[in-house]
Amino acid sequence: MSRTDATTRARAATVPAQRGVLTAEAWLQAPSAAPGVFRVRPLPCEATASYVQRLANACQLTLPQLLDGAGITLTGHGTSPAAELILTPGAARRLAALARIPLPHLTCALPHLALPDDAHDTVAAAYWKRLEAGQQPVRACTLCTRHRSHDATDTAWVHRPPHRLVCPRHQQAAPDPRLTTTIHTQGAPELAAAHHAHQRLQRHPRASTAWTTAHAITTRWYDHQQHLTHRWHTRLGQLCTTNPHLATAGSASPALLARDLVIYPETVALASTLATLPNRPHRTTNGALTLIAHQLNLDRLTPSANDPLRVFLTHTRH
């Protein structure tokens, strides 16, 4: 959509006699693309505010101007990633029509854009909602973003699921919401291999539980410097060499900002092993530890009695 198109719709929306016509015809039916107008495709799990901002950038408008042109009333102020843009059902329908993307498809890509329950709810409003630190999205791969933004911007924010930590095509990752720039992973090629292994793991029925357990275990090991410390220190050093901005990213240390990325290959390997272990009556703890040590490329693994892995293998049934 061009600036002229958005302005024309904004003016039309201010004419009371035509508002009903716009709602029924222009906004509830996605118009066909005009010559020279292109779609801005959402990124998987993209924040709503991020997508609307990219759409505005492509139209050479500000975010408030874009929403105003679509007849959506905006309340408050905010920016990604600290805040999310919440849309009413009527506003969601107008956004889908503006983007020329079917609303069900758009809601699949934008997790905070809810599919309207009431088709007759035509109130078109949007407001900013501040997000807690743990809920904030992370920076998306800059090259993926530029490709889906027609070179209008390289900045987007996504609510990254754990199995998409790394972009293997462009070798970028954003493991922590406090990072405003991505981490380049060329110096640690094992991260791309771990990404592919994680995609395979996703097909296993125990994948979610195994991943949650494995991540808790490896995080504990990392924080208490157990079992894999030397390997993880080496990988962290490689990442810091390739990404000097890690040392100046804020109050948090590089060891904390890059933690999920540093432990990623071993977390995937552990989760894959836990997902395939037989039920407890058919296995022994020592046998499981031997298998896990092999999968982690360790000569042996002898955790203490209170180590989270031993506790899991001893007291938990799959």
PDB file of C-alpha atoms in Angstrom:
ATOM      1  CA  MET A   1       0.000   0.000   0.000  1.00  0.00           C
ATOM      2  CA  SER A   2       1.328   3.446  -0.896  1.00  0.00           C
ATOM      3  CA  ARG A   3       1.109   6.569   1.249  1.00  0.00           C
ATOM      4  CA  THR A   4      -1.627   7.865  -1.109  1.00  0.00           C
ATOM      5  CA  ASP A   5      -3.695   4.706  -0.620  1.00  0.00           C
ATOM      6  CA  ALA A   6      -3.481   4.927   3.170  1.00  0.00           C
ATOM      7  CA  THR A   7      -4.311   8.652   3.149  1.00  0.00           C
ATOM      8  CA  THR A   8      -7.300   8.107   0.885  1.00  0.00           C
ATOM      9  CA  ARG A   9      -8.668   5.433   3.211  1.00  0.00           C
ATOM     10  CA  ALA A  10      -8.040   7.611   6.241  1.00  0.00           C
ATOM     11  CA  ARG A  11     -10.025  10.466   4.698  1.00  0.00           C
ATOM     12  CA  ALA A  12     -12.824   8.148   3.654  1.00  0.00           C
ATOM     13  CA  ALA A  13     -13.013   6.728   7.155  1.00  0.00           C
ATOM     14  CA  THR A  14     -13.674  10.222   8.576  1.00  0.00           C
ATOM     15  CA  VAL A  15     -16.826  10.658   6.479  1.00  0.00           C
ATOM     16  CA  PRO A  16     -19.718   9.338   8.613  1.00  0.00           C
ATOM     17  CA  ALA A  17     -21.945   8.576   5.643  1.00  0.00           C
ATOM     18  CA  GLN A  18     -19.374   6.199   4.202  1.00  0.00           C
ATOM     19  CA  ARG A  19     -18.102   4.488   7.352  1.00  0.00           C
ATOM     20  CA  GLY A  20     -20.586   1.619   7.117  1.00  0.00           C
ATOM     21  CA  VAL A  21     -19.656   1.027   3.492  1.00  0.00           C
ATOM     22  CA  LEU A  22     -15.962   0.854   4.361  1.00  0.00           C
ATOM     23  CA  THR A  23     -16.531  -1.618   7.170  1.00  0.00           C
ATOM     24  CA  ALA A  24     -18.743  -3.924   5.183  1.00  0.00           C
ATOM     25  CA  GLU A  25     -16.924  -3.852   1.882  1.00  0.00           C
ATOM     26  CA  ALA A  26     -13.420  -2.448   2.010  1.00  0.00           C
ATOM     27  CA  TRP A  27     -12.223  -3.848   5.331  1.00  0.00           C
ATOM     28  CA  LEU A  28     -14.006  -7.180   5.610  1.00  0.00           C
ATOM     29  CA  GLN A  29     -12.879  -8.275   2.157  1.00  0.00           C
ATOM     30  CA  ALA A  30      -9.200  -8.311   1.268  1.00  0.00           C
ATOM     31  CA  PRO A  31      -8.764  -6.109  -1.834  1.00  0.00           C
ATOM     32  CA  SER A  32      -6.768  -7.319  -4.800  1.00  0.00           C
ATOM     33  CA  ALA A  33      -3.259  -5.986  -5.097  1.00  0.00           C
ATOM     34  CA  ALA A  34      -2.858  -2.804  -7.092  1.00  0.00           C
ATOM     35  CA  PRO A  35       0.017  -2.512  -9.580  1.00  0.00           C
ATOM     36  CA  GLY A  36       3.289  -1.895  -7.780  1.00  0.00           C
ATOM     37  CA  VAL A  37       1.886  -2.757  -4.332  1.00  0.00           C
ATOM     38  CA  PHE A  38       3.466  -5.685  -2.507  1.00  0.00           C
ATOM     39  CA  ARG A  39       2.640  -7.808   0.493  1.00  0.00           C
ATOM     40  CA  VAL A  40       4.731  -7.721   3.645  1.00  0.00           C
ATOM     41  CA  ARG A  41       4.894 -11.289   4.885  1.00  0.00           C
ATOM     42  CA  PRO A  42       4.974 -11.867   8.652  1.00  0.00           C
ATOM     43  CA  LEU A  43       7.805 -13.806  10.224  1.00  0.00           C
ATOM     44  CA  PRO A  44       6.888 -16.961  12.156  1.00  0.00           C
ATOM     45  CA  CYS A  45       5.891 -16.010  15.725  1.00  0.00           C
ATOM     46  CA  GLU A  46       6.392 -12.303  15.050  1.00  0.00           C
ATOM     47  CA  ALA A  47       5.169  -9.741  17.579  1.00  0.00           C
ATOM     48  CA  THR A  48       2.107  -7.852  16.351  1.00  0.00           C
ATOM     49  CA  ALA A  49       3.776  -4.489  16.969  1.00  0.00           C
ATOM     50  CA  SER A  50       6.809  -5.614  14.976  1.00  0.00           C
ATOM     51  CA  TYR A  51       4.715  -6.676  11.987  1.00  0.00           C
ATOM     52  CA  VAL A  52       2.608  -3.500  11.973  1.00  0.00           C
ATOM     53  CA  GLN A  53       5.789  -1.415  12.162  1.00  0.00           C
ATOM     54  CA  ARG A  54       7.311  -3.279   9.204  1.00  0.00           C
ATOM     55  CA  LEU A  55       4.091  -2.807   7.233  1.00  0.00           C
ATOM     56  CA  ALA A  56       4.215   0.915   8.022  1.00  0.00           C
ATOM     57  CA  ASN A  57       7.870   1.101   6.967  1.00  0.00           C
ATOM     58  CA  ALA A  58       7.044  -0.493   3.618  1.00  0.00           C
ATOM     59  CA  CYS A  59       4.309   2.124   3.101  1.00  0.00           C
ATOM     60  CA  GLN A  60       6.688   4.896   4.213  1.00  0.00           C
ATOM     61  CA  LEU A  61       4.385   5.758   7.108  1.00  0.00           C
ATOM     62  CA  THR A  62       4.713   5.829  10.861  1.00  0.00           C
ATOM     63  CA  LEU A  63       2.859   3.161  12.830  1.00  0.00           C
ATOM     64  CA  PRO A  64       0.203   5.626  14.097  1.00  0.00           C
ATOM     65  CA  GLN A  65      -0.306   6.944  10.558  1.00  0.00           C
ATOM     66  CA  LEU A  66      -0.825   3.437   9.212  1.00  0.00           C
ATOM     67  CA  LEU A  67      -3.387   2.557  11.880  1.00  0.00           C
ATOM     68  CA  ASP A  68      -5.167   5.870  11.435  1.00  0.00           C
ATOM     69  CA  GLY A  69      -5.365   5.288   7.696  1.00  0.00           C
ATOM     70  CA  ALA A  70      -6.926   1.883   8.380  1.00  0.00           C
ATOM     71  CA  GLY A  71      -9.522   3.419  10.663  1.00  0.00           C
ATOM     72  CA  ILE A  72      -7.981   1.873  13.809  1.00  0.00           C
ATOM     73  CA  THR A  73      -7.955   4.044  16.942  1.00  0.00           C
ATOM     74  CA  LEU A  74      -4.603   3.808  18.757  1.00  0.00           C
ATOM     75  CA  THR A  75      -4.348   4.396  22.510  1.00  0.00           C
ATOM     76  CA  GLY A  76      -1.120   4.987  24.412  1.00  0.00           C
ATOM     77  CA  HIS A  77       2.515   4.808  23.369  1.00  0.00           C
ATOM     78  CA  GLY A  78       5.036   1.996  23.136  1.00  0.00           C
ATOM     79  CA  THR A  79       7.692   0.292  21.066  1.00  0.00           C
ATOM     80  CA  SER A  80       8.953  -3.235  20.499  1.00  0.00           C
ATOM     81  CA  PRO A  81      10.265  -5.225  22.258  1.00  0.00           C
ATOM     82  CA  ALA A  82       9.281  -3.634  25.573  1.00  0.00           C
ATOM     83  CA  ALA A  83       5.587  -3.422  24.643  1.00  0.00           C
ATOM     84  CA  GLU A  84       3.134  -5.322  22.464  1.00  0.00           C
ATOM     85  CA  LEU A  85       0.344  -3.920  20.314  1.00  0.00           C
ATOM     86  CA  ILE A  86      -3.031  -5.438  21.221  1.00  0.00           C
ATOM     87  CA  LEU A  87      -5.787  -5.255  18.605  1.00  0.00           C
ATOM     88  CA  THR A  88      -9.534  -5.683  19.023  1.00  0.00           C
ATOM     89  CA  PRO A  89     -11.223  -8.221  16.700  1.00  0.00           C
ATOM     90  CA  GLY A  90     -12.431  -5.419  14.445  1.00  0.00           C
ATOM     91  CA  ALA A  91      -8.925  -3.984  14.234  1.00  0.00           C
ATOM     92  CA  ALA A  92      -7.469  -7.425  13.500  1.00  0.00           C
ATOM     93  CA  ARG A  93      -9.827  -7.800  10.549  1.00  0.00           C
ATOM     94  CA  ARG A  94      -8.831  -4.388   9.220  1.00  0.00           C
ATOM     95  CA  LEU A  95      -5.150  -5.212   9.583  1.00  0.00           C
ATOM     96  CA  ALA A  96      -5.633  -8.455   7.639  1.00  0.00           C
ATOM     97  CA  ALA A  97      -7.478  -6.588   4.890  1.00  0.00           C
ATOM     98  CA  LEU A  98      -4.801  -3.896   4.792  1.00  0.00           C
ATOM     99  CA  ALA A  99      -2.061  -6.522   4.554  1.00  0.00           C
ATOM    100  CA  ARG A 100      -4.099  -8.583   2.031  1.00  0.00           C
ATOM    101  CA  ILE A 101      -3.465 -11.718   4.101  1.00  0.00           C
ATOM    102  CA  PRO A 102      -6.375 -13.932   5.252  1.00  0.00           C
ATOM    103  CA  LEU A 103      -6.950 -13.367   8.957  1.00  0.00           C
ATOM    104  CA  PRO A 104      -6.508 -17.069   9.942  1.00  0.00           C
ATOM    105  CA  HIS A 105      -3.112 -17.072   8.196  1.00  0.00           C
ATOM    106  CA  LEU A 106      -2.103 -13.849   9.909  1.00  0.00           C
ATOM    107  CA  THR A 107      -3.113 -15.125  13.356  1.00  0.00           C
ATOM    108  CA  CYS A 108      -1.043 -18.275  12.804  1.00  0.00           C
ATOM    109  CA  ALA A 109       2.048 -16.119  12.289  1.00  0.00           C
ATOM    110  CA  LEU A 110       1.331 -13.505  14.974  1.00  0.00           C
ATOM    111  CA  PRO A 111       0.751 -15.332  18.304  1.00  0.00           C
ATOM    112  CA  HIS A 112      -0.632 -12.230  20.066  1.00  0.00           C
ATOM    113  CA  LEU A 113      -3.176 -11.509  17.336  1.00  0.00           C
ATOM    114  CA  ALA A 114      -6.256 -13.410  18.481  1.00  0.00           C
ATOM    115  CA  LEU A 115      -8.768 -14.787  15.988  1.00  0.00           C
ATOM    116  CA  PRO A 116     -12.050 -12.897  16.555  1.00  0.00           C
ATOM    117  CA  ASP A 117     -14.818 -14.882  18.256  1.00  0.00           C
ATOM    118  CA  ASP A 118     -17.569 -12.456  17.292  1.00  0.00           C
ATOM    119  CA  ALA A 119     -17.833 -11.655  13.598  1.00  0.00           C
ATOM    120  CA  HIS A 120     -20.127  -8.711  14.422  1.00  0.00           C
ATOM    121  CA  ASP A 121     -17.616  -6.975  16.702  1.00  0.00           C
ATOM    122  CA  THR A 122     -16.578  -4.088  14.463  1.00  0.00           C
ATOM    123  CA  VAL A 123     -14.852  -1.850  17.025  1.00  0.00           C
ATOM    124  CA  ALA A 124     -11.419  -1.146  15.557  1.00  0.00           C
ATOM    125  CA  ALA A 125      -9.027  -0.153  18.319  1.00  0.00           C
ATOM    126  CA  ALA A 126      -5.461  -0.873  19.369  1.00  0.00           C
ATOM    127  CA  TYR A 127      -3.534  -0.220  22.566  1.00  0.00           C
ATOM    128  CA  TRP A 128      -0.028  -0.784  23.872  1.00  0.00           C
ATOM    129  CA  LYS A 129       0.638  -3.355  26.593  1.00  0.00           C
ATOM    130  CA  ARG A 130       3.937  -3.334  28.447  1.00  0.00           C
ATOM    131  CA  LEU A 131       5.637  -6.740  28.617  1.00  0.00           C
ATOM    132  CA  GLU A 132       7.613  -8.210  31.483  1.00  0.00           C
ATOM    133  CA  ALA A 133      11.255  -8.978  30.717  1.00  0.00           C
ATOM    134  CA  GLY A 134      10.604 -12.710  30.370  1.00  0.00           C
ATOM    135  CA  GLN A 135       7.751 -12.131  27.913  1.00  0.00           C
ATOM    136  CA  GLN A 136       9.566  -9.797  25.563  1.00  0.00           C
ATOM    137  CA  PRO A 137      10.329 -10.958  22.014  1.00  0.00           C
ATOM    138  CA  VAL A 138      13.858 -11.289  20.668  1.00  0.00           C
ATOM    139  CA  ARG A 139      15.515  -9.822  17.606  1.00  0.00           C
ATOM    140  CA  ALA A 140      14.781 -11.785  14.429  1.00  0.00           C
ATOM    141  CA  CYS A 141      17.401 -12.721  11.838  1.00  0.00           C
ATOM    142  CA  THR A 142      18.242  -9.481  10.045  1.00  0.00           C
ATOM    143  CA  LEU A 143      18.549 -11.059   6.595  1.00  0.00           C
ATOM    144  CA  CYS A 144      15.259 -12.965   6.894  1.00  0.00           C
ATOM    145  CA  THR A 145      13.617  -9.728   8.007  1.00  0.00           C
ATOM    146  CA  ARG A 146      15.038  -7.701   5.144  1.00  0.00           C
ATOM    147  CA  HIS A 147      13.883 -10.316   2.641  1.00  0.00           C
ATOM    148  CA  ARG A 148      10.330 -10.238   4.017  1.00  0.00           C
ATOM    149  CA  SER A 149      10.300  -6.431   4.256  1.00  0.00           C
ATOM    150  CA  HIS A 150      11.305  -5.699   0.645  1.00  0.00           C
ATOM    151  CA  ASP A 151      14.513  -4.123   2.001  1.00  0.00           C
ATOM    152  CA  ALA A 152      12.537  -1.512   3.941  1.00  0.00           C
ATOM    153  CA  THR A 153      14.022  -2.622   7.292  1.00  0.00           C
ATOM    154  CA  ASP A 154      16.155  -5.321   8.885  1.00  0.00           C
ATOM    155  CA  THR A 155      14.569  -5.012  12.329  1.00  0.00           C
ATOM    156  CA  ALA A 156      11.831  -7.335  13.563  1.00  0.00           C
ATOM    157  CA  TRP A 157      10.977  -8.970  16.871  1.00  0.00           C
ATOM    158  CA  VAL A 158       9.724 -12.528  17.313  1.00  0.00           C
ATOM    159  CA  HIS A 159       8.448 -14.637  20.204  1.00  0.00           C
ATOM    160  CA  ARG A 160      10.977 -17.316  19.431  1.00  0.00           C
ATOM    161  CA  PRO A 161      10.016 -20.928  20.135  1.00  0.00           C
ATOM    162  CA  PRO A 162      12.946 -22.958  21.535  1.00  0.00           C
ATOM    163  CA  HIS A 163      13.322 -25.075  18.396  1.00  0.00           C
ATOM    164  CA  ARG A 164      14.053 -21.951  16.318  1.00  0.00           C
ATOM    165  CA  LEU A 165      16.914 -20.554  18.333  1.00  0.00           C
ATOM    166  CA  VAL A 166      19.237 -20.428  15.319  1.00  0.00           C
ATOM    167  CA  CYS A 167      18.704 -19.318  11.730  1.00  0.00           C
ATOM    168  CA  PRO A 168      20.897 -21.915  10.003  1.00  0.00           C
ATOM    169  CA  ARG A 169      20.645 -20.248   6.593  1.00  0.00           C
ATOM    170  CA  HIS A 170      22.042 -16.899   7.711  1.00  0.00           C
ATOM    171  CA  GLN A 171      23.878 -18.098  10.851  1.00  0.00           C
ATOM    172  CA  GLN A 172      22.260 -15.690  13.280  1.00  0.00           C
ATOM    173  CA  ALA A 173      20.635 -16.147  16.677  1.00  0.00           C
ATOM    174  CA  ALA A 174      19.141 -14.065  19.483  1.00  0.00           C
ATOM    175  CA  PRO A 175      19.164 -16.141  22.678  1.00  0.00           C
ATOM    176  CA  ASP A 176      18.161 -13.361  25.106  1.00  0.00           C
ATOM    177  CA  PRO A 177      15.565 -10.548  24.971  1.00  0.00           C
ATOM    178  CA  ARG A 178      18.124  -8.087  26.343  1.00  0.00           C
ATOM    179  CA  LEU A 179      20.114  -8.325  23.118  1.00  0.00           C
ATOM    180  CA  THR A 180      19.152  -5.614  20.632  1.00  0.00           C
ATOM    181  CA  THR A 181      21.338  -7.142  17.918  1.00  0.00           C
ATOM    182  CA  THR A 182      21.656 -10.718  16.751  1.00  0.00           C
ATOM    183  CA  ILE A 183      24.631 -12.983  17.421  1.00  0.00           C
ATOM    184  CA  HIS A 184      26.503 -14.336  14.412  1.00  0.00           C
ATOM    185  CA  THR A 185      27.205 -18.044  14.802  1.00  0.00           C
ATOM    186  CA  GLN A 186      29.740 -18.732  12.039  1.00  0.00           C
ATOM    187  CA  GLY A 187      32.396 -19.399  14.672  1.00  0.00           C
ATOM    188  CA  ALA A 188      30.407 -22.305  16.117  1.00  0.00           C
ATOM    189  CA  PRO A 189      29.151 -24.468  13.226  1.00  0.00           C
ATOM    190  CA  GLU A 190      27.837 -27.079  15.676  1.00  0.00           C
ATOM    191  CA  LEU A 191      24.932 -24.712  16.403  1.00  0.00           C
ATOM    192  CA  ALA A 192      23.487 -25.154  12.903  1.00  0.00           C
ATOM    193  CA  ALA A 193      23.833 -28.930  13.244  1.00  0.00           C
ATOM    194  CA  ALA A 194      22.024 -28.751  16.585  1.00  0.00           C
ATOM    195  CA  HIS A 195      19.212 -26.789  14.933  1.00  0.00           C
ATOM    196  CA  HIS A 196      18.636 -29.533  12.373  1.00  0.00           C
ATOM    197  CA  ALA A 197      18.726 -32.194  15.104  1.00  0.00           C
ATOM    198  CA  HIS A 198      16.170 -30.157  17.053  1.00  0.00           C
ATOM    199  CA  GLN A 199      13.809 -30.140  14.057  1.00  0.00           C
ATOM    200  CA  ARG A 200      13.987 -33.936  13.964  1.00  0.00           C
ATOM    201  CA  LEU A 201      13.358 -34.111  17.712  1.00  0.00           C
ATOM    202  CA  GLN A 202      10.155 -32.077  17.264  1.00  0.00           C
ATOM    203  CA  ARG A 203       8.538 -35.061  15.537  1.00  0.00           C
ATOM    204  CA  HIS A 204       8.871 -37.236  18.670  1.00  0.00           C
ATOM    205  CA  PRO A 205       5.784 -37.404  20.926  1.00  0.00           C
ATOM    206  CA  ARG A 206       7.937 -36.755  24.012  1.00  0.00           C
ATOM    207  CA  ALA A 207       9.779 -33.809  22.458  1.00  0.00           C
ATOM    208  CA  SER A 208       8.265 -31.010  24.555  1.00  0.00           C
ATOM    209  CA  THR A 209       8.746 -32.741  27.915  1.00  0.00           C
ATOM    210  CA  ALA A 210      12.228 -33.951  27.023  1.00  0.00           C
ATOM    211  CA  TRP A 211      13.299 -30.485  25.904  1.00  0.00           C
ATOM    212  CA  THR A 212      12.002 -28.788  29.059  1.00  0.00           C
ATOM    213  CA  THR A 213      13.800 -31.330  31.249  1.00  0.00           C
ATOM    214  CA  ALA A 214      17.037 -31.237  29.282  1.00  0.00           C
ATOM    215  CA  HIS A 215      17.133 -27.440  29.228  1.00  0.00           C
ATOM    216  CA  ALA A 216      16.650 -27.260  32.995  1.00  0.00           C
ATOM    217  CA  ILE A 217      19.477 -29.758  33.493  1.00  0.00           C
ATOM    218  CA  THR A 218      22.010 -28.141  31.164  1.00  0.00           C
ATOM    219  CA  THR A 219      21.191 -24.683  32.509  1.00  0.00           C
ATOM    220  CA  ARG A 220      21.937 -25.960  36.029  1.00  0.00           C
ATOM    221  CA  TRP A 221      25.201 -27.483  34.813  1.00  0.00           C
ATOM    222  CA  TYR A 222      26.189 -24.242  33.106  1.00  0.00           C
ATOM    223  CA  ASP A 223      25.398 -22.044  36.092  1.00  0.00           C
ATOM    224  CA  HIS A 224      27.265 -24.363  38.501  1.00  0.00           C
ATOM    225  CA  GLN A 225      30.112 -25.145  36.057  1.00  0.00           C
ATOM    226  CA  GLN A 226      29.607 -28.886  35.918  1.00  0.00           C
ATOM    227  CA  HIS A 227      30.521 -31.634  33.425  1.00  0.00           C
ATOM    228  CA  LEU A 228      30.863 -29.539  30.223  1.00  0.00           C
ATOM    229  CA  THR A 229      32.479 -26.381  31.549  1.00  0.00           C
ATOM    230  CA  HIS A 230      35.615 -26.427  29.385  1.00  0.00           C
ATOM    231  CA  ARG A 231      33.648 -27.020  26.188  1.00  0.00           C
ATOM    232  CA  TRP A 232      31.170 -24.277  27.001  1.00  0.00           C
ATOM    233  CA  HIS A 233      33.908 -21.787  27.914  1.00  0.00           C
ATOM    234  CA  THR A 234      35.547 -22.476  24.563  1.00  0.00           C
ATOM    235  CA  ARG A 235      32.268 -21.963  22.660  1.00  0.00           C
ATOM    236  CA  LEU A 236      31.516 -18.762  24.561  1.00  0.00           C
ATOM    237  CA  GLY A 237      34.956 -17.462  23.655  1.00  0.00           C
ATOM    238  CA  GLN A 238      34.334 -18.252  19.977  1.00  0.00           C
ATOM    239  CA  LEU A 239      31.044 -16.378  20.041  1.00  0.00           C
ATOM    240  CA  CYS A 240      32.564 -13.381  21.822  1.00  0.00           C
ATOM    241  CA  THR A 241      35.363 -13.225  19.254  1.00  0.00           C
ATOM    242  CA  THR A 242      32.840 -13.145  16.401  1.00  0.00           C
ATOM    243  CA  ASN A 243      30.483 -10.803  18.278  1.00  0.00           C
ATOM    244  CA  PRO A 244      32.420  -8.153  20.205  1.00  0.00           C
ATOM    245  CA  HIS A 245      29.156  -6.321  20.898  1.00  0.00           C
ATOM    246  CA  LEU A 246      28.336  -9.046  23.455  1.00  0.00           C
ATOM    247  CA  ALA A 247      30.720  -7.353  25.863  1.00  0.00           C
ATOM    248  CA  THR A 248      28.881  -4.022  25.565  1.00  0.00           C
ATOM    249  CA  ALA A 249      25.269  -5.253  25.332  1.00  0.00           C
ATOM    250  CA  GLY A 250      24.231  -3.890  28.728  1.00  0.00           C
ATOM    251  CA  SER A 251      24.445  -4.772  32.378  1.00  0.00           C
ATOM    252  CA  ALA A 252      24.294  -8.546  31.814  1.00  0.00           C
ATOM    253  CA  SER A 253      27.503 -10.455  31.115  1.00  0.00           C
ATOM    254  CA  PRO A 254      28.183 -12.259  27.809  1.00  0.00           C
ATOM    255  CA  ALA A 255      28.108 -15.552  29.737  1.00  0.00           C
ATOM    256  CA  LEU A 256      24.497 -14.879  30.697  1.00  0.00           C
ATOM    257  CA  LEU A 257      23.329 -13.273  27.442  1.00  0.00           C
ATOM    258  CA  ALA A 258      24.661 -16.160  25.339  1.00  0.00           C
ATOM    259  CA  ARG A 259      23.887 -18.979  27.778  1.00  0.00           C
ATOM    260  CA  ASP A 260      21.041 -20.619  25.834  1.00  0.00           C
ATOM    261  CA  LEU A 261      23.141 -20.515  22.681  1.00  0.00           C
ATOM    262  CA  VAL A 262      26.269 -21.900  24.344  1.00  0.00           C
ATOM    263  CA  ILE A 263      24.447 -24.906  25.820  1.00  0.00           C
ATOM    264  CA  TYR A 264      22.217 -25.469  22.781  1.00  0.00           C
ATOM    265  CA  PRO A 265      23.996 -28.445  21.115  1.00  0.00           C
ATOM    266  CA  GLU A 266      24.260 -30.395  24.377  1.00  0.00           C
ATOM    267  CA  THR A 267      20.673 -29.541  25.340  1.00  0.00           C
ATOM    268  CA  VAL A 268      19.414 -30.914  22.019  1.00  0.00           C
ATOM    269  CA  ALA A 269      21.552 -34.054  22.390  1.00  0.00           C
ATOM    270  CA  LEU A 270      20.352 -34.638  25.950  1.00  0.00           C
ATOM    271  CA  ALA A 271      16.708 -34.004  25.031  1.00  0.00           C
ATOM    272  CA  SER A 272      16.938 -36.424  22.106  1.00  0.00           C
ATOM    273  CA  THR A 273      18.325 -39.118  24.393  1.00  0.00           C
ATOM    274  CA  LEU A 274      15.770 -38.540  27.152  1.00  0.00           C
ATOM    275  CA  ALA A 275      12.944 -38.701  24.622  1.00  0.00           C
ATOM    276  CA  THR A 276      13.999 -42.183  23.518  1.00  0.00           C
ATOM    277  CA  LEU A 277      14.901 -43.751  26.871  1.00  0.00           C
ATOM    278  CA  PRO A 278      12.732 -46.768  27.720  1.00  0.00           C
ATOM    279  CA  ASN A 279      10.375 -46.627  30.685  1.00  0.00           C
ATOM    280  CA  ARG A 280      12.045 -46.858  34.068  1.00  0.00           C
ATOM    281  CA  PRO A 281      11.283 -50.547  34.771  1.00  0.00           C
ATOM    282  CA  HIS A 282      13.178 -51.416  31.591  1.00  0.00           C
ATOM    283  CA  ARG A 283      16.328 -49.407  32.194  1.00  0.00           C
ATOM    284  CA  THR A 284      18.990 -48.799  34.832  1.00  0.00           C
ATOM    285  CA  THR A 285      20.344 -45.430  35.901  1.00  0.00           C
ATOM    286  CA  ASN A 286      23.948 -46.412  35.169  1.00  0.00           C
ATOM    287  CA  GLY A 287      23.006 -47.679  31.720  1.00  0.00           C
ATOM    288  CA  ALA A 288      21.205 -44.449  30.945  1.00  0.00           C
ATOM    289  CA  LEU A 289      24.173 -42.385  32.161  1.00  0.00           C
ATOM    290  CA  THR A 290      26.511 -44.368  29.916  1.00  0.00           C
ATOM    291  CA  LEU A 291      24.278 -43.735  26.924  1.00  0.00           C
ATOM    292  CA  ILE A 292      23.935 -40.028  27.702  1.00  0.00           C
ATOM    293  CA  ALA A 293      27.703 -39.661  28.172  1.00  0.00           C
ATOM    294  CA  HIS A 294      28.207 -41.186  24.736  1.00  0.00           C
ATOM    295  CA  GLN A 295      25.668 -38.811  23.163  1.00  0.00           C
ATOM    296  CA  LEU A 296      27.382 -35.846  24.814  1.00  0.00           C
ATOM    297  CA  ASN A 297      30.830 -37.012  23.645  1.00  0.00           C
ATOM    298  CA  LEU A 298      32.038 -37.481  27.210  1.00  0.00           C
ATOM    299  CA  ASP A 299      34.283 -40.329  28.363  1.00  0.00           C
ATOM    300  CA  ARG A 300      32.069 -40.787  31.387  1.00  0.00           C
ATOM    301  CA  LEU A 301      29.323 -39.031  33.302  1.00  0.00           C
ATOM    302  CA  THR A 302      29.223 -39.464  37.078  1.00  0.00           C
ATOM    303  CA  PRO A 303      26.779 -36.922  38.512  1.00  0.00           C
ATOM    304  CA  SER A 304      26.333 -36.565  42.246  1.00  0.00           C
ATOM    305  CA  ALA A 305      23.248 -37.787  44.081  1.00  0.00           C
ATOM    306  CA  ASN A 306      21.613 -34.340  43.926  1.00  0.00           C
ATOM    307  CA  ASP A 307      22.550 -33.666  40.300  1.00  0.00           C
ATOM    308  CA  PRO A 308      19.320 -32.892  38.361  1.00  0.00           C
ATOM    309  CA  LEU A 309      20.046 -35.555  35.756  1.00  0.00           C
ATOM    310  CA  ARG A 310      20.534 -38.316  38.328  1.00  0.00           C
ATOM    311  CA  VAL A 311      17.427 -37.161  40.202  1.00  0.00           C
ATOM    312  CA  PHE A 312      15.433 -37.312  36.978  1.00  0.00           C
ATOM    313  CA  LEU A 313      16.701 -40.770  36.011  1.00  0.00           C
ATOM    314  CA  THR A 314      16.217 -42.161  39.511  1.00  0.00           C
ATOM    315  CA  HIS A 315      12.815 -40.783  40.469  1.00  0.00           C
ATOM    316  CA  THR A 316      10.960 -39.936  37.266  1.00  0.00           C
ATOM    317  CA  ARG A 317       8.995 -42.206  34.979  1.00  0.00           C
ATOM    318  CA  HIS A 318       8.583 -41.220  31.344  1.00  0.00           C
TER     319      HIS A 318
END
